[in-house]
Short mmCIF file of C-alpha atoms in Angstrom, two decimals:
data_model
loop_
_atom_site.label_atom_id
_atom_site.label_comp_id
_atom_site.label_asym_id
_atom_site.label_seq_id
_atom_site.Cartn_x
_atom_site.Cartn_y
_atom_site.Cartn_z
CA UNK T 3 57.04 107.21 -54.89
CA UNK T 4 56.79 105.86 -58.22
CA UNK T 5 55.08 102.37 -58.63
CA UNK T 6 56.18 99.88 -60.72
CA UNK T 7 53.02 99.04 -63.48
CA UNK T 8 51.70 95.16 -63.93
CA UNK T 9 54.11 94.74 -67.31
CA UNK T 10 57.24 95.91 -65.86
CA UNK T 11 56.43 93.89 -62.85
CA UNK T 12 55.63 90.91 -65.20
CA UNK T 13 58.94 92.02 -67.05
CA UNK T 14 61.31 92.21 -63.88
CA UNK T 15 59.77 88.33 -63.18
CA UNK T 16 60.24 87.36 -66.53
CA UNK T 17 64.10 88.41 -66.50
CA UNK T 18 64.30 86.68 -63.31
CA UNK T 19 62.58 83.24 -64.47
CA UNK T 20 65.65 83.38 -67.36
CA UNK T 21 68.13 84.44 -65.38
CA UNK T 22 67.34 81.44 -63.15
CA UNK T 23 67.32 79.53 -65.68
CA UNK T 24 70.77 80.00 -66.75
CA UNK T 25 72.10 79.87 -63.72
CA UNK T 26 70.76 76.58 -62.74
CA UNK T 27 71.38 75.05 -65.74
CA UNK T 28 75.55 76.99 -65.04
CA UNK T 29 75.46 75.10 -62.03
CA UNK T 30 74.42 71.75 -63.13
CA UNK T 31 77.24 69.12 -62.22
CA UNK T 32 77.74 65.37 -63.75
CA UNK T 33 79.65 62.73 -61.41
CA UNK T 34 80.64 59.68 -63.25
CA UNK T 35 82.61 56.65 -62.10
CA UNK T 36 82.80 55.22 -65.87
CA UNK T 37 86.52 56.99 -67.08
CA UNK T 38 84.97 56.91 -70.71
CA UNK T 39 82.02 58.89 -70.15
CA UNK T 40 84.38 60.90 -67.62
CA UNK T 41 86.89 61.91 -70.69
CA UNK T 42 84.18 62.89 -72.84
CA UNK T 43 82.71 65.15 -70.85
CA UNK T 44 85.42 67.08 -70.13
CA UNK T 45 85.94 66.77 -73.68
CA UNK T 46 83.32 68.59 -74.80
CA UNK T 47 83.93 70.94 -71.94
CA UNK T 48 80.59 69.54 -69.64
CA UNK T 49 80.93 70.76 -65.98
CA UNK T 50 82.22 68.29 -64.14
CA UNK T 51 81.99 67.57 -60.11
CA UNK T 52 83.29 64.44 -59.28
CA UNK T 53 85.04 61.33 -61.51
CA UNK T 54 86.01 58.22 -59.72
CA UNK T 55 89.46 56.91 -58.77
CA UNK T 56 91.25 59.69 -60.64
CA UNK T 57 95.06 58.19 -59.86
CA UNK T 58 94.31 55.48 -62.50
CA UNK T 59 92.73 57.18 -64.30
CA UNK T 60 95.71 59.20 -65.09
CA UNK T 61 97.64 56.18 -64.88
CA UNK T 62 95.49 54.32 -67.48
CA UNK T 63 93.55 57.26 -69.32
CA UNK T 64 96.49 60.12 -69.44
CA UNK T 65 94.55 62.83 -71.37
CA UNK T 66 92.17 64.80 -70.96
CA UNK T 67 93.42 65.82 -67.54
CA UNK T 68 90.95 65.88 -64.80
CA UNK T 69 90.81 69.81 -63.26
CA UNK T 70 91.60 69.99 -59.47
CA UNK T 71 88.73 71.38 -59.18
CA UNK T 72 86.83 67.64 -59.36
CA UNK T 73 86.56 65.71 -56.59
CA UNK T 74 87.28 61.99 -56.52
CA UNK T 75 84.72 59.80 -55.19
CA UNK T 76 87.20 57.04 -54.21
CA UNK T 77 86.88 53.58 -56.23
CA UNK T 78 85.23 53.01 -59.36
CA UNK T 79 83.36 49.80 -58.03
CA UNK T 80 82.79 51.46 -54.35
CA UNK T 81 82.04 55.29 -54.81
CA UNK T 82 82.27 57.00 -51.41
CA UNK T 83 78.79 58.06 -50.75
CA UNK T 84 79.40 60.22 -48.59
CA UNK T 85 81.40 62.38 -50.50
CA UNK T 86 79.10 62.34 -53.57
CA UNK T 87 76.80 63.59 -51.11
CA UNK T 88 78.29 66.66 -49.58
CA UNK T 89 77.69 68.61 -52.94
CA UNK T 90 75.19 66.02 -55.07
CA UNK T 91 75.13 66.40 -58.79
CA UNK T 92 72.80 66.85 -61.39
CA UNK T 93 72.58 63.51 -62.08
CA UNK T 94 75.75 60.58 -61.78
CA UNK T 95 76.55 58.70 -65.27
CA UNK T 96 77.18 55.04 -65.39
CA UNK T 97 77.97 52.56 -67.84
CA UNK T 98 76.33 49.22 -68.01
CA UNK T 99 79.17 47.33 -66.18
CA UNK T 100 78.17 49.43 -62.95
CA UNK T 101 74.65 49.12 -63.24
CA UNK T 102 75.04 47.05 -59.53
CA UNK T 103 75.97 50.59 -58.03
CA UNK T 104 72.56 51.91 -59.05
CA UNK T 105 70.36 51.47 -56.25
CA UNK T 106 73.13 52.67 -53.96
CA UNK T 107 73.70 55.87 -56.00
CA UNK T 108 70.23 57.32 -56.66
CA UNK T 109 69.78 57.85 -53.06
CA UNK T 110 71.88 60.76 -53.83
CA UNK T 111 71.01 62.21 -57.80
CA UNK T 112 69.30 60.36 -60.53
CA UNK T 113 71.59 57.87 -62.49
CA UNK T 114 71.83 57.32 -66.23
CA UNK T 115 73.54 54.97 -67.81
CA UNK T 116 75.20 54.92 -71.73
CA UNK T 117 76.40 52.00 -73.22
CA UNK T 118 79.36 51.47 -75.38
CA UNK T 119 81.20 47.85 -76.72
CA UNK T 120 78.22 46.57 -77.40
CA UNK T 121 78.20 43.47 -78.99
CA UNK T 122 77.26 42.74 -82.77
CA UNK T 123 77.31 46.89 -82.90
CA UNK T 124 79.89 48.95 -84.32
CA UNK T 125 82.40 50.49 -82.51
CA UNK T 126 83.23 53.96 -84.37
CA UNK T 127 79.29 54.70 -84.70
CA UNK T 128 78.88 53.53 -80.81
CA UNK T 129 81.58 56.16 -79.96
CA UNK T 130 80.01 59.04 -81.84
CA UNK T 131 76.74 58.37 -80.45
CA UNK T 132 78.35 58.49 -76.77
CA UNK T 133 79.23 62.03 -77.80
CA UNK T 134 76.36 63.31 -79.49
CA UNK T 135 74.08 61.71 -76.23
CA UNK T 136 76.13 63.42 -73.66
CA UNK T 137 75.95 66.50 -75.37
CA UNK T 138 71.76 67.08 -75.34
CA UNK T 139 72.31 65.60 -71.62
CA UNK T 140 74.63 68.48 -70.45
CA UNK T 141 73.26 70.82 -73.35
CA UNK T 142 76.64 70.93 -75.09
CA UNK T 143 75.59 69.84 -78.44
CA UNK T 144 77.42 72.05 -80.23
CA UNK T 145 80.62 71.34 -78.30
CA UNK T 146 79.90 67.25 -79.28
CA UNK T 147 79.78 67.90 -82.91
CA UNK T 148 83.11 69.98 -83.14
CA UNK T 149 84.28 66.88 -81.32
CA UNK T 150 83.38 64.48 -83.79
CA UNK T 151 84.33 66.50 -86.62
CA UNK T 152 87.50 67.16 -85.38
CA UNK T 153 88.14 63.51 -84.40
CA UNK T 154 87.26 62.29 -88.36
CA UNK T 155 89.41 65.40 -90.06
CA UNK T 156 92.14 64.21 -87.87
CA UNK T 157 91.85 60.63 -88.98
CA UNK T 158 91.99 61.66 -92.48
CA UNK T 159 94.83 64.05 -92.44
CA UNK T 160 96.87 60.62 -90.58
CA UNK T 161 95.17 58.71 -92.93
CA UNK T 162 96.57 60.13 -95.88
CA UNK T 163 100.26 61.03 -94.50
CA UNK T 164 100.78 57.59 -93.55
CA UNK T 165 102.90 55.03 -95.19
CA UNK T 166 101.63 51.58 -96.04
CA UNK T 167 102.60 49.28 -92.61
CA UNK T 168 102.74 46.16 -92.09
CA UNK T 169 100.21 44.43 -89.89
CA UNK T 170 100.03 45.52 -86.33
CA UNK T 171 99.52 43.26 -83.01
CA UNK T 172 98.37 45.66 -80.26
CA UNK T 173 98.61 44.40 -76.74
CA UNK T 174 98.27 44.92 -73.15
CA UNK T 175 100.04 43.27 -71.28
CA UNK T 176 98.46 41.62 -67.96
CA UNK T 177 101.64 39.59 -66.66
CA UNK T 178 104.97 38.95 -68.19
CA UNK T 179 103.52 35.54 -69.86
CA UNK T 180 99.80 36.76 -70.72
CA UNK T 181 98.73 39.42 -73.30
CA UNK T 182 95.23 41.01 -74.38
CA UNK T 183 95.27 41.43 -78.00
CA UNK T 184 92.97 43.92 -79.70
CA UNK T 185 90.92 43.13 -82.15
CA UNK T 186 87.63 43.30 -83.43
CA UNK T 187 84.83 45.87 -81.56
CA UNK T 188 88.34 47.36 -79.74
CA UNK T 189 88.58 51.18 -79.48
CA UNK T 190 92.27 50.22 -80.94
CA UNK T 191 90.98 48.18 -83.98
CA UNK T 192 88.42 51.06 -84.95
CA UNK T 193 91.40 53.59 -85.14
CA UNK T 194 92.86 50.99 -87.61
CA UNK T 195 90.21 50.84 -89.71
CA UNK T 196 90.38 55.18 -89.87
CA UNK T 197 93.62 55.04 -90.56
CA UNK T 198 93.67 51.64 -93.46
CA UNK T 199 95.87 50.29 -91.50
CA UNK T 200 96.02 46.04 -91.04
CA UNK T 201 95.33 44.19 -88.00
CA UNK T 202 97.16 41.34 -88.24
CA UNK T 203 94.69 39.61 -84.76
CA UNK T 204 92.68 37.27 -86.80
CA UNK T 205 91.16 35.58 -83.73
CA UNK T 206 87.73 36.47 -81.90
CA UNK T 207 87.46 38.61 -79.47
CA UNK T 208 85.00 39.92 -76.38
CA UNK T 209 82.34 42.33 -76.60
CA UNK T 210 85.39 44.34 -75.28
CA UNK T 211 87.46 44.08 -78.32
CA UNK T 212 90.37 41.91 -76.35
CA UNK T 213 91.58 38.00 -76.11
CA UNK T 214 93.45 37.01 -73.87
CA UNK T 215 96.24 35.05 -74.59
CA UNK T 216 99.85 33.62 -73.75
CA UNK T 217 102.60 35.34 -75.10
CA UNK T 218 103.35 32.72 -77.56
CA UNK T 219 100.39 33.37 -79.41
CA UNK T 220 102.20 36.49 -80.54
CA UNK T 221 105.03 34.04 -82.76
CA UNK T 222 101.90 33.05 -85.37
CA UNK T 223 102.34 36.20 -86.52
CA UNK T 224 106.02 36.48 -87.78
CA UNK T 225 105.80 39.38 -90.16
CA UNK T 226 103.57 41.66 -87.89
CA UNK T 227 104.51 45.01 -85.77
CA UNK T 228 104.01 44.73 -82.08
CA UNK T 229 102.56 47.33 -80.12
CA UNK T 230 102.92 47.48 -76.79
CA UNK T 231 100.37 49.87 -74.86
CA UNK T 232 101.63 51.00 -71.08
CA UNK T 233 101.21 50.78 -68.78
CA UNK T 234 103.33 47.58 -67.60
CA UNK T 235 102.38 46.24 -64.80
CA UNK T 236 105.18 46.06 -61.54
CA UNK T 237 108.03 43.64 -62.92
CA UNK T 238 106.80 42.77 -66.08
CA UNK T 239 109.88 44.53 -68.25
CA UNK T 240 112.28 43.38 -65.83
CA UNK T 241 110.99 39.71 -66.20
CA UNK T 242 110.78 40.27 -69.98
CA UNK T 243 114.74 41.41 -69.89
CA UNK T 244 115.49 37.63 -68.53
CA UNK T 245 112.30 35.94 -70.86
CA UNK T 246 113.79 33.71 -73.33
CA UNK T 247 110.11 32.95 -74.90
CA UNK T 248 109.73 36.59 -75.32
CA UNK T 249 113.44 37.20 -76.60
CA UNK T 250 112.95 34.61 -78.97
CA UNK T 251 109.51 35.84 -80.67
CA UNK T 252 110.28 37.20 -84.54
CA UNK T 253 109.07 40.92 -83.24
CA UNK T 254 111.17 41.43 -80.59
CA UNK T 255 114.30 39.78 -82.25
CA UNK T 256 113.43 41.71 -85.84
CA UNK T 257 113.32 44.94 -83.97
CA UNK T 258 109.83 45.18 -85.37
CA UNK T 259 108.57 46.58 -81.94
CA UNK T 260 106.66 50.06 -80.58
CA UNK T 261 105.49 50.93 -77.55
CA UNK T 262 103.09 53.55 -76.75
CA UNK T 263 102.18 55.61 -73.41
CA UNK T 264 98.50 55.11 -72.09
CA UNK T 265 95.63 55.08 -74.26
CA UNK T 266 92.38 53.90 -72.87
CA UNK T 267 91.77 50.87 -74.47
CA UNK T 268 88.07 50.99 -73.69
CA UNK T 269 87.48 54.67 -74.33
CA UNK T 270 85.92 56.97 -76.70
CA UNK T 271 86.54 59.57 -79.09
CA UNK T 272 88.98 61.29 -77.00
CA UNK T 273 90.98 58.14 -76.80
CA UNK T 274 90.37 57.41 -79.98
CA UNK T 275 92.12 60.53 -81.23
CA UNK T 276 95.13 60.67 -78.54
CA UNK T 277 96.13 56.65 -79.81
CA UNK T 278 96.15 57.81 -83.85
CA UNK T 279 98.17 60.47 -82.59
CA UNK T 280 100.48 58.18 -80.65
CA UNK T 281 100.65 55.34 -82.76
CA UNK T 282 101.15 57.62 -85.81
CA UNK T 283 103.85 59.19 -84.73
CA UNK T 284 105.43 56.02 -83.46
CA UNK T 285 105.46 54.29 -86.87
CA UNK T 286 106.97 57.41 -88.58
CA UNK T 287 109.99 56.96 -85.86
CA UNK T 288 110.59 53.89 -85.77
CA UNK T 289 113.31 52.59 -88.43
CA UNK T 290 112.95 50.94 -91.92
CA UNK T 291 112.12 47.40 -91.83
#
């Protein structure tokens, strides 16, 4: 019988220290129950176990798709334990609005949490540093900087094939007689600024980019473009039909209207890219003013 000598032994056990290595590092899995840390993962193609409350986030988010293969761990605000449990992740991601769910979720992985929209900080810059930090955490650094060099040539090749516009209004709406309008520190507003085109908002905003306001708010600004981003919530279109306030604003009788499917108004780069591409296309369609 031959026997194996002390350096292939230490060989063989080196080869098997790398090889398990690799595969635990394969089979490392990020939860998150923040939908803008969720979409950038998958953006930069970081495995993925478990996202929260994936129905809205389909219904809010749209794109990038969340596989079947991810389990949802029920409501953003309540994550079901439980499930998290039954296959635990590397570690669960968080944003600072659910740092309350901390305690409850390191009894099952570590928790990190990134921060984005913060105030007095700049919005673009926060959003590349999302992607560039979850990169070195799931070792996809290379994947985060094709991201954000894809994400700034595609705002320059919009940038330069669009016409000059007038200035745009973006809103949400919340009911049929209350709006939030995107301004400054928005994910909507920093696309704007890519792109050279006007915001015609002039009013502060939250750390969140957003005012809230009644929908007469929107007839201060005569000559701008409103853009509606969906989704509506139950009834509002149908009560907007009957509205006179909202019939009567210089917009909507001046045809001087868009509306755009989902974008996620507090998102990131992915977001970022999907409403240039959106909005973009919606301004080339819609007729001469």
């Amino acid at each position: 019988m031959r026997h194996a000598t002390p350096l292939s032994f230490l060989a063989r056990c080196g080869l098997f220290a790398v090889c398990l290595l690799a595969f635990s590092t394969a089979q490392a899995q990020w939860a998150t129950v923040d939908w803008t840390i969720a979409e950038t993962l998958m953006a930069i193609d970081a495995p993925v176990s478990s996202v929260a409350q994936q129905d809205a986030y389909h219904d809010w988010v749209g794109e990038p798709r969340i596989p079947e293969s991810v389990s949802d761990m029920g409501l953003r605000t309540q994550p079901n334990l439980e499930l998290l449990a039954q296959i635990p992740p590397e570690q669960t991601l968080i944003s600072p609005m659910f740092a309350g769910l901390t305690p409850r979720l390191e009894r099952i992985a570590p928790v990190t949490s990134f921060a984005i929209y913060s105030p007095g900080t700049d919005t673009w810059e926060e959003m590349q540093t999302l992607t560039r930090q979850l990169g070195e955490l799931t070792e996809r650094q290379t994947q985060a900087e094709a991201l954000i060099e894809e994400t700034t040539a595609l705002m320059g090749r919009l940038r330069r094939s669009q016409p000059d516009t007038a200035p745009l209004l973006m809103v949400q709406f919340m009911d049929a007689r209350h709006v939030r309008v995107f301004g400054d520190n928005s994910l909507y507003n920093a696309v704007l600024e890519q792109l050279d085109i006007p915001n015609a908002w002039d009013q502060p905003t939250n750390a969140w980019g957003f005012a809230l306001a009644g929908v007469e708010a929107l007839a201060r600004y005569p000559e701008a473009m409103l853009v509606i981003i969906d989704p509506l919530p139950a009834g509002v279109e149908e009560q907007l039909a009957k509205s006179g306030l909202w019939q009567h604003l210089p917009s909507v009788k001046n045809n001087r209207l868009l509306r755009l499917p989902p974008v996620w108004s507090f998102g990131a780069l992915p977001s970022a890219q999907r409403f240039a591409k959106e909005l973009t296309a919606a301004l080339e369609a819609a007729p001469a003013q």
